[in-house]
Amino acid sequence: MFKENTLSGQTILVTGGGTGLGRAMAERFAGLGAKVAIFGRRSAPLEDTVEAIRKAGGTAAQTSADIRDPEQVEGALSRLEEELGELTGLVNNAAGNFLAPSEDLSYNAFNSVVQIVLYGTFNTTQAVGRRWIERGTPGHVLSILTTYSWTGSAFVMPSACAKAGVLAMTRSLAVEWGCYGIRLNGIAPGPFPTEGAFSRLMPKGFLEQAKKASPLGRFGEPPELADLATFLFSPMAAYMTGEVVTLDGGEWLKNGQEFGKFTDVPRDQMKAQMAAMKPK
Ligand code: COA
């Protein structure tokens, strides 16, 4: 659907772009003409992703940085812009999360997730935003949220707090920075089977049940998220700001609906039961 030059002229930084959804977006953007910058904590996956993009004919650069440290973020931005030119877009993708009972969390456990997700997103968004404001150039920030940004969620409480904060940041800055031509949007994914997420968030034996939680009966595919992200970076979405698009196969609606679980019962059986309840 997208023309090969859909993103040409753009230079997009994807935090945590060496693995999972970050890598899927980085590869898709590069395949559609964007120059792609990635950073993360571990060099090996970053190098691997850049190599794959270059082999496919794209332009990419990587550097190591811990998103929790504003100085490391600044240093990374300078190195990446030196190599690729000025950034025009940012994807706040880097995240940290794990399943844990909240009463057992240490201070450090809570702090480490919030530092990565909320402070890390702030560090990068502010640093990139300042550059755009100083230069008088527009820009687009896309943050990867989650469907529990609004509801909170048991057993991932630190992540829920941090993502709710990123949602508030997105909407606050969409208004505050609109005058600079800076847009901020979000994607709220449901479950996407990446090694990073599923190794931490999918307990053994829950896979089939988790698939059924969505009306579509399956998980998302990383390229599906990359396509939505591409649309949001394309000129077609130029009027959209402060918006969050949910991409979860209808999962959160089903689980919030009073009678949504009835769709898990074989339809013939459900129809027979409903027919039996109908007044004669
Ligand atoms: N349950 C409870 N506590 C946990 C935990 C778990 N599964 N995993 C880590 N912690 C605690 C640690 O015990 C430590 O606390 P302590 O010092 O009081 O013992 C604290 O969290 C920090 O852990 P550490 O491994 O030192 O931090 P880190 O900064 O290296 O890693 C994490 C950060 C914990 C978020 C790690 O999971 C990570 O690096 N994640 C990045 C990728 C990711 O999460 N992807 C999925 C996104 S959906």
CSV table of C-alpha atoms and ligand atoms in Angstrom, one decimal:
chain,number,residue,atom,x,y,z
A,1,MET,CA,0.0,0.0,0.0
A,2,PHE,CA,2.8,2.4,0.8
A,3,LYS,CA,4.9,3.9,-2.0
A,4,GLU,CA,8.6,3.1,-1.7
A,5,ASN,CA,9.3,6.8,-1.0
A,6,THR,CA,6.6,7.3,1.7
A,7,LEU,CA,9.1,8.3,4.3
A,8,SER,CA,11.9,9.8,2.2
A,9,GLY,CA,13.3,13.0,3.6
A,10,GLN,CA,12.7,11.8,7.2
A,11,THR,CA,15.3,10.8,9.7
A,12,ILE,CA,13.7,8.8,12.5
A,13,LEU,CA,15.1,7.7,15.8
A,14,VAL,CA,13.7,4.5,17.3
A,15,THR,CA,14.7,4.0,20.9
A,16,GLY,CA,15.2,0.3,21.7
A,17,GLY,CA,15.3,-0.2,17.9
A,18,GLY,CA,17.6,-3.3,18.0
A,19,THR,CA,14.9,-5.8,18.9
A,20,GLY,CA,11.2,-6.7,18.8
A,21,LEU,CA,8.7,-4.0,17.8
A,22,GLY,CA,11.5,-1.4,17.6
A,23,ARG,CA,13.4,-3.4,15.1
A,24,ALA,CA,10.3,-4.1,13.1
A,25,MET,CA,9.5,-0.3,12.9
A,26,ALA,CA,13.2,0.6,12.1
A,27,GLU,CA,13.3,-1.9,9.2
A,28,ARG,CA,9.9,-0.8,7.8
A,29,PHE,CA,10.8,2.9,8.0
A,30,ALA,CA,14.2,2.3,6.2
A,31,GLY,CA,12.5,0.2,3.5
A,32,LEU,CA,10.2,3.1,2.8
A,33,GLY,CA,13.0,5.7,2.4
A,34,ALA,CA,13.6,7.1,5.9
A,35,LYS,CA,17.1,7.3,7.4
A,36,VAL,CA,16.9,5.4,10.7
A,37,ALA,CA,18.7,5.9,13.9
A,38,ILE,CA,18.5,3.5,16.8
A,39,PHE,CA,19.8,3.3,20.3
A,40,GLY,CA,19.6,1.0,23.2
A,41,ARG,CA,21.7,-0.5,26.0
A,42,ARG,CA,23.1,-3.6,24.2
A,43,SER,CA,25.4,-3.1,21.1
A,44,ALA,CA,25.0,-6.6,19.6
A,45,PRO,CA,21.3,-6.3,18.5
A,46,LEU,CA,21.8,-2.7,17.5
A,47,GLU,CA,24.7,-3.7,15.2
A,48,ASP,CA,22.7,-6.6,13.8
A,49,THR,CA,19.7,-4.4,13.0
A,50,VAL,CA,21.8,-1.7,11.3
A,51,GLU,CA,23.6,-4.4,9.2
A,52,ALA,CA,20.2,-5.9,8.1
A,53,ILE,CA,18.9,-2.5,7.1
A,54,ARG,CA,22.1,-1.7,5.1
A,55,LYS,CA,22.0,-5.0,3.4
A,56,ALA,CA,18.5,-4.3,2.3
A,57,GLY,CA,19.7,-1.0,0.8
A,58,GLY,CA,18.6,1.3,3.6
A,59,THR,CA,20.4,3.9,5.6
A,60,ALA,CA,20.8,3.4,9.4
A,61,ALA,CA,23.1,4.2,12.3
A,62,GLN,CA,23.3,3.0,15.9
A,63,THR,CA,24.8,3.9,19.2
A,64,SER,CA,24.7,2.6,22.7
A,65,ALA,CA,22.9,4.6,25.4
A,66,ASP,CA,20.9,4.0,28.6
A,67,ILE,CA,17.7,6.0,28.2
A,68,ARG,CA,17.6,6.6,31.9
A,69,ASP,CA,20.6,8.9,31.8
A,70,PRO,CA,19.9,12.3,30.1
A,71,GLU,CA,23.6,12.9,29.4
A,72,GLN,CA,23.9,9.5,27.6
A,73,VAL,CA,20.8,10.4,25.6
A,74,GLU,CA,22.3,13.8,24.6
A,75,GLY,CA,25.5,12.1,23.6
A,76,ALA,CA,23.7,9.5,21.5
A,77,LEU,CA,21.6,12.2,19.7
A,78,SER,CA,24.7,14.1,18.8
A,79,ARG,CA,26.5,11.0,17.5
A,80,LEU,CA,23.5,9.9,15.5
A,81,GLU,CA,22.8,13.4,14.0
A,82,GLU,CA,26.5,13.7,13.1
A,83,GLU,CA,26.2,10.5,11.1
A,84,LEU,CA,22.7,10.8,9.6
A,85,GLY,CA,21.8,14.5,9.7
A,86,GLU,CA,19.1,16.2,11.7
A,87,LEU,CA,16.4,14.0,13.2
A,88,THR,CA,12.8,14.7,12.0
A,89,GLY,CA,11.0,12.0,14.0
A,90,LEU,CA,11.2,10.0,17.2
A,91,VAL,CA,9.7,6.7,18.3
A,92,ASN,CA,9.6,6.2,22.1
A,93,ASN,CA,9.7,2.4,22.0
A,94,ALA,CA,12.3,1.4,24.6
A,95,ALA,CA,10.6,-0.1,27.6
A,96,GLY,CA,11.1,-2.2,30.7
A,97,ASN,CA,8.5,-4.5,32.2
A,98,PHE,CA,8.0,-7.8,34.1
A,99,LEU,CA,5.1,-9.6,35.9
A,100,ALA,CA,5.3,-9.3,39.7
A,101,PRO,CA,3.0,-9.1,42.7
A,102,SER,CA,3.1,-5.4,43.7
A,103,GLU,CA,3.4,-6.2,47.4
A,104,ASP,CA,6.8,-8.0,46.7
A,105,LEU,CA,8.3,-5.2,44.5
A,106,SER,CA,11.5,-3.6,45.8
A,107,TYR,CA,12.0,0.1,45.5
A,108,ASN,CA,14.6,-0.6,42.9
A,109,ALA,CA,12.2,-2.8,40.9
A,110,PHE,CA,9.5,0.0,40.7
A,111,ASN,CA,12.2,2.6,40.1
A,112,SER,CA,13.9,0.8,37.3
A,113,VAL,CA,10.7,0.3,35.2
A,114,VAL,CA,9.5,3.9,35.8
A,115,GLN,CA,13.0,5.2,35.0
A,116,ILE,CA,13.1,3.4,31.7
A,117,VAL,CA,9.5,4.0,30.6
A,118,LEU,CA,8.6,7.4,32.0
A,119,TYR,CA,11.9,9.2,32.6
A,120,GLY,CA,13.5,7.6,29.6
A,121,THR,CA,10.7,8.8,27.4
A,122,PHE,CA,10.9,12.3,28.9
A,123,ASN,CA,14.7,12.4,28.5
A,124,THR,CA,14.5,11.6,24.8
A,125,THR,CA,11.4,13.6,24.0
A,126,GLN,CA,12.7,16.7,25.7
A,127,ALA,CA,16.2,16.4,24.2
A,128,VAL,CA,14.8,15.9,20.6
A,129,GLY,CA,12.1,18.5,21.1
A,130,ARG,CA,14.6,21.1,22.3
A,131,ARG,CA,16.6,20.6,19.1
A,132,TRP,CA,13.6,21.1,16.9
A,133,ILE,CA,12.4,24.2,18.8
A,134,GLU,CA,15.9,25.8,18.6
A,135,ARG,CA,16.1,25.0,14.9
A,136,GLY,CA,12.6,26.1,14.2
A,137,THR,CA,11.9,22.8,12.4
A,138,PRO,CA,8.8,20.6,12.8
A,139,GLY,CA,8.8,17.0,14.1
A,140,HIS,CA,6.8,14.0,15.1
A,141,VAL,CA,7.0,11.9,18.2
A,142,LEU,CA,5.3,8.5,18.4
A,143,SER,CA,5.2,6.8,21.8
A,144,ILE,CA,4.4,3.1,22.1
A,145,LEU,CA,1.9,2.9,25.0
A,146,THR,CA,-0.3,-0.1,26.0
A,147,THR,CA,-4.0,-0.7,26.3
A,148,TYR,CA,-3.6,-0.6,30.1
A,149,SER,CA,-2.4,3.0,30.0
A,150,TRP,CA,-6.0,4.0,30.8
A,151,THR,CA,-7.2,1.2,33.0
A,152,GLY,CA,-4.0,0.2,34.9
A,153,SER,CA,-3.3,-3.5,35.2
A,154,ALA,CA,-2.7,-6.0,38.0
A,155,PHE,CA,0.9,-7.4,38.2
A,156,VAL,CA,2.5,-4.8,36.0
A,157,MET,CA,1.7,-1.8,38.2
A,158,PRO,CA,5.0,0.1,37.7
A,159,SER,CA,4.6,-0.2,33.9
A,160,ALA,CA,0.9,0.9,34.2
A,161,CYS,CA,2.0,4.0,36.2
A,162,ALA,CA,4.7,4.9,33.8
A,163,LYS,CA,2.7,4.3,30.6
A,164,ALA,CA,-0.2,6.5,32.0
A,165,GLY,CA,2.5,9.1,32.5
A,166,VAL,CA,3.6,8.8,28.9
A,167,LEU,CA,0.0,9.1,27.7
A,168,ALA,CA,-0.3,12.4,29.8
A,169,MET,CA,3.0,13.6,28.4
A,170,THR,CA,1.8,12.9,24.8
A,171,ARG,CA,-1.4,14.9,25.3
A,172,SER,CA,0.2,17.7,27.2
A,173,LEU,CA,3.0,18.3,24.7
A,174,ALA,CA,0.6,17.9,21.7
A,175,VAL,CA,-1.0,21.1,22.9
A,176,GLU,CA,2.1,22.8,24.3
A,177,TRP,CA,4.3,22.2,21.3
A,178,GLY,CA,1.7,22.4,18.5
A,179,CYS,CA,2.8,26.0,17.9
A,180,TYR,CA,6.3,24.7,17.0
A,181,GLY,CA,4.8,22.3,14.5
A,182,ILE,CA,5.7,19.3,16.7
A,183,ARG,CA,3.1,16.6,16.7
A,184,LEU,CA,2.9,13.8,19.3
A,185,ASN,CA,0.8,10.6,18.9
A,186,GLY,CA,0.7,7.1,20.4
A,187,ILE,CA,0.0,3.5,19.6
A,188,ALA,CA,-1.5,1.3,22.3
A,189,PRO,CA,-0.7,-2.3,21.4
A,190,GLY,CA,-2.2,-5.4,22.9
A,191,PRO,CA,0.0,-8.5,23.0
A,192,PHE,CA,2.6,-8.9,20.2
A,193,PRO,CA,4.8,-12.0,20.5
A,194,THR,CA,8.3,-10.6,20.8
A,195,GLU,CA,11.0,-12.3,22.8
A,196,GLY,CA,11.5,-9.3,25.0
A,197,ALA,CA,7.9,-9.0,26.0
A,198,PHE,CA,6.7,-12.6,26.0
A,199,SER,CA,9.7,-13.8,28.1
A,200,ARG,CA,8.7,-11.4,30.8
A,201,LEU,CA,4.9,-11.1,30.4
A,202,MET,CA,3.6,-14.5,29.2
A,203,PRO,CA,3.6,-17.2,31.9
A,204,LYS,CA,3.9,-20.8,30.7
A,205,GLY,CA,0.6,-22.4,29.8
A,206,PHE,CA,-1.2,-19.1,29.2
A,207,LEU,CA,-0.6,-18.7,25.4
A,208,GLU,CA,-3.8,-20.2,24.1
A,209,GLN,CA,-5.9,-18.4,26.7
A,210,ALA,CA,-4.2,-15.1,25.8
A,211,LYS,CA,-4.9,-15.6,22.1
A,212,LYS,CA,-8.6,-16.1,22.9
A,213,ALA,CA,-8.7,-12.9,24.9
A,214,SER,CA,-8.9,-11.1,21.6
A,215,PRO,CA,-12.1,-11.3,19.4
A,216,LEU,CA,-9.8,-12.0,16.4
A,217,GLY,CA,-8.3,-15.0,18.3
A,218,ARG,CA,-4.7,-14.2,17.6
A,219,PHE,CA,-1.8,-12.0,18.6
A,220,GLY,CA,-0.6,-9.0,16.6
A,221,GLU,CA,2.2,-9.4,14.1
A,222,PRO,CA,5.1,-6.9,14.5
A,223,PRO,CA,4.8,-5.8,10.8
A,224,GLU,CA,1.2,-4.8,11.5
A,225,LEU,CA,2.4,-2.4,14.2
A,226,ALA,CA,5.1,-1.1,11.9
A,227,ASP,CA,2.6,-0.4,9.2
A,228,LEU,CA,0.5,1.7,11.5
A,229,ALA,CA,3.6,3.5,12.7
A,230,THR,CA,4.5,4.2,9.1
A,231,PHE,CA,1.1,5.7,8.4
A,232,LEU,CA,1.5,8.0,11.5
A,233,PHE,CA,4.8,9.2,10.2
A,234,SER,CA,3.5,9.6,6.6
A,235,PRO,CA,2.2,12.9,5.2
A,236,MET,CA,-1.3,11.3,5.3
A,237,ALA,CA,-1.3,11.8,9.1
A,238,ALA,CA,-0.1,15.4,9.1
A,239,TYR,CA,-3.2,16.7,10.9
A,240,MET,CA,-3.2,14.1,13.7
A,241,THR,CA,-1.8,15.1,17.1
A,242,GLY,CA,-2.5,14.1,20.7
A,243,GLU,CA,-4.1,10.9,19.5
A,244,VAL,CA,-3.6,7.3,20.5
A,245,VAL,CA,-4.5,4.4,18.2
A,246,THR,CA,-5.3,1.1,19.8
A,247,LEU,CA,-4.0,-2.0,18.0
A,248,ASP,CA,-5.0,-5.1,19.9
A,249,GLY,CA,-7.5,-7.0,17.8
A,250,GLY,CA,-10.3,-5.7,20.0
A,251,GLU,CA,-8.8,-7.3,23.2
A,252,TRP,CA,-9.5,-4.6,25.7
A,253,LEU,CA,-13.0,-4.0,24.5
A,254,LYS,CA,-13.9,-7.7,24.8
A,255,ASN,CA,-12.5,-8.0,28.3
A,256,GLY,CA,-14.3,-4.8,29.4
A,257,GLN,CA,-17.6,-5.8,28.0
A,258,GLU,CA,-20.2,-7.4,30.3
A,259,PHE,CA,-21.0,-10.2,27.9
A,260,GLY,CA,-17.8,-10.3,25.9
A,261,LYS,CA,-16.7,-13.7,27.4
A,262,PHE,CA,-19.8,-15.4,25.8
A,263,THR,CA,-17.9,-15.3,22.5
A,264,ASP,CA,-15.6,-17.9,24.0
A,265,VAL,CA,-18.5,-20.4,24.1
A,266,PRO,CA,-19.2,-22.4,20.9
A,267,ARG,CA,-21.6,-20.2,19.0
A,268,ASP,CA,-24.2,-23.0,18.4
A,269,GLN,CA,-24.3,-23.6,22.1
A,270,MET,CA,-24.7,-19.9,22.9
A,271,LYS,CA,-27.4,-19.5,20.3
A,272,ALA,CA,-29.3,-22.5,21.8
A,273,GLN,CA,-29.1,-21.1,25.3
A,274,MET,CA,-30.2,-17.7,24.2
A,275,ALA,CA,-33.1,-19.2,22.2
A,276,ALA,CA,-34.1,-21.2,25.3
A,277,MET,CA,-34.3,-17.9,27.3
A,278,LYS,CA,-36.6,-16.2,24.7
A,279,PRO,CA,-40.2,-15.9,25.8
A,280,LYS,CA,-42.4,-18.3,23.9
B,1,COA,N1,10.2,-9.5,39.5
B,1,COA,C1,10.5,-8.7,40.6
B,1,COA,N2,11.6,-7.8,40.6
B,1,COA,C2,12.3,-7.8,39.5
B,1,COA,C3,12.1,-8.6,38.4
B,1,COA,C4,11.0,-9.5,38.4
B,1,COA,N3,10.7,-10.3,37.4
B,1,COA,N4,13.1,-8.4,37.5
B,1,COA,C5,13.9,-7.4,38.0
B,1,COA,N5,13.5,-7.1,39.2
B,1,COA,C6,14.1,-6.2,40.2
B,1,COA,C7,15.5,-6.6,40.5
B,1,COA,O1,15.5,-7.6,41.5
B,1,COA,C8,16.1,-5.2,41.0
B,1,COA,O2,15.6,-4.9,42.3
B,1,COA,P1,16.7,-5.1,43.5
B,1,COA,O3,17.9,-4.3,43.2
B,1,COA,O4,15.9,-4.5,44.7
B,1,COA,O5,16.9,-6.6,43.6
B,1,COA,C9,15.4,-4.3,40.0
B,1,COA,O6,14.2,-4.9,39.5
B,1,COA,C10,16.2,-3.8,38.9
B,1,COA,O7,16.6,-5.0,38.2
B,1,COA,P2,17.9,-5.0,37.3
B,1,COA,O8,18.0,-6.3,36.5
B,1,COA,O9,19.1,-4.6,38.1
B,1,COA,O10,17.6,-3.7,36.4
B,1,COA,P3,18.0,-3.4,35.0
B,1,COA,O11,18.0,-2.0,34.9
B,1,COA,O12,19.2,-4.1,34.5
B,1,COA,O13,16.8,-4.1,34.1
B,1,COA,C11,14.4,-4.5,33.9
B,1,COA,C12,15.5,-3.4,34.0
B,1,COA,C13,14.2,-5.1,35.3
B,1,COA,C14,13.1,-3.7,33.5
B,1,COA,C15,14.7,-5.6,32.9
B,1,COA,O14,13.6,-6.5,32.8
B,1,COA,C16,15.0,-5.0,31.5
B,1,COA,O15,16.1,-4.7,31.2
B,1,COA,N6,14.0,-4.9,30.6
B,1,COA,C17,14.2,-4.4,29.3
B,1,COA,C18,13.4,-5.1,28.3
B,1,COA,C19,12.0,-5.3,28.6
B,1,COA,O16,11.6,-5.2,29.7
B,1,COA,N7,11.2,-5.6,27.5
B,1,COA,C20,9.8,-5.8,27.7
B,1,COA,C21,9.1,-4.6,27.4
B,1,COA,S1,7.3,-5.0,27.2
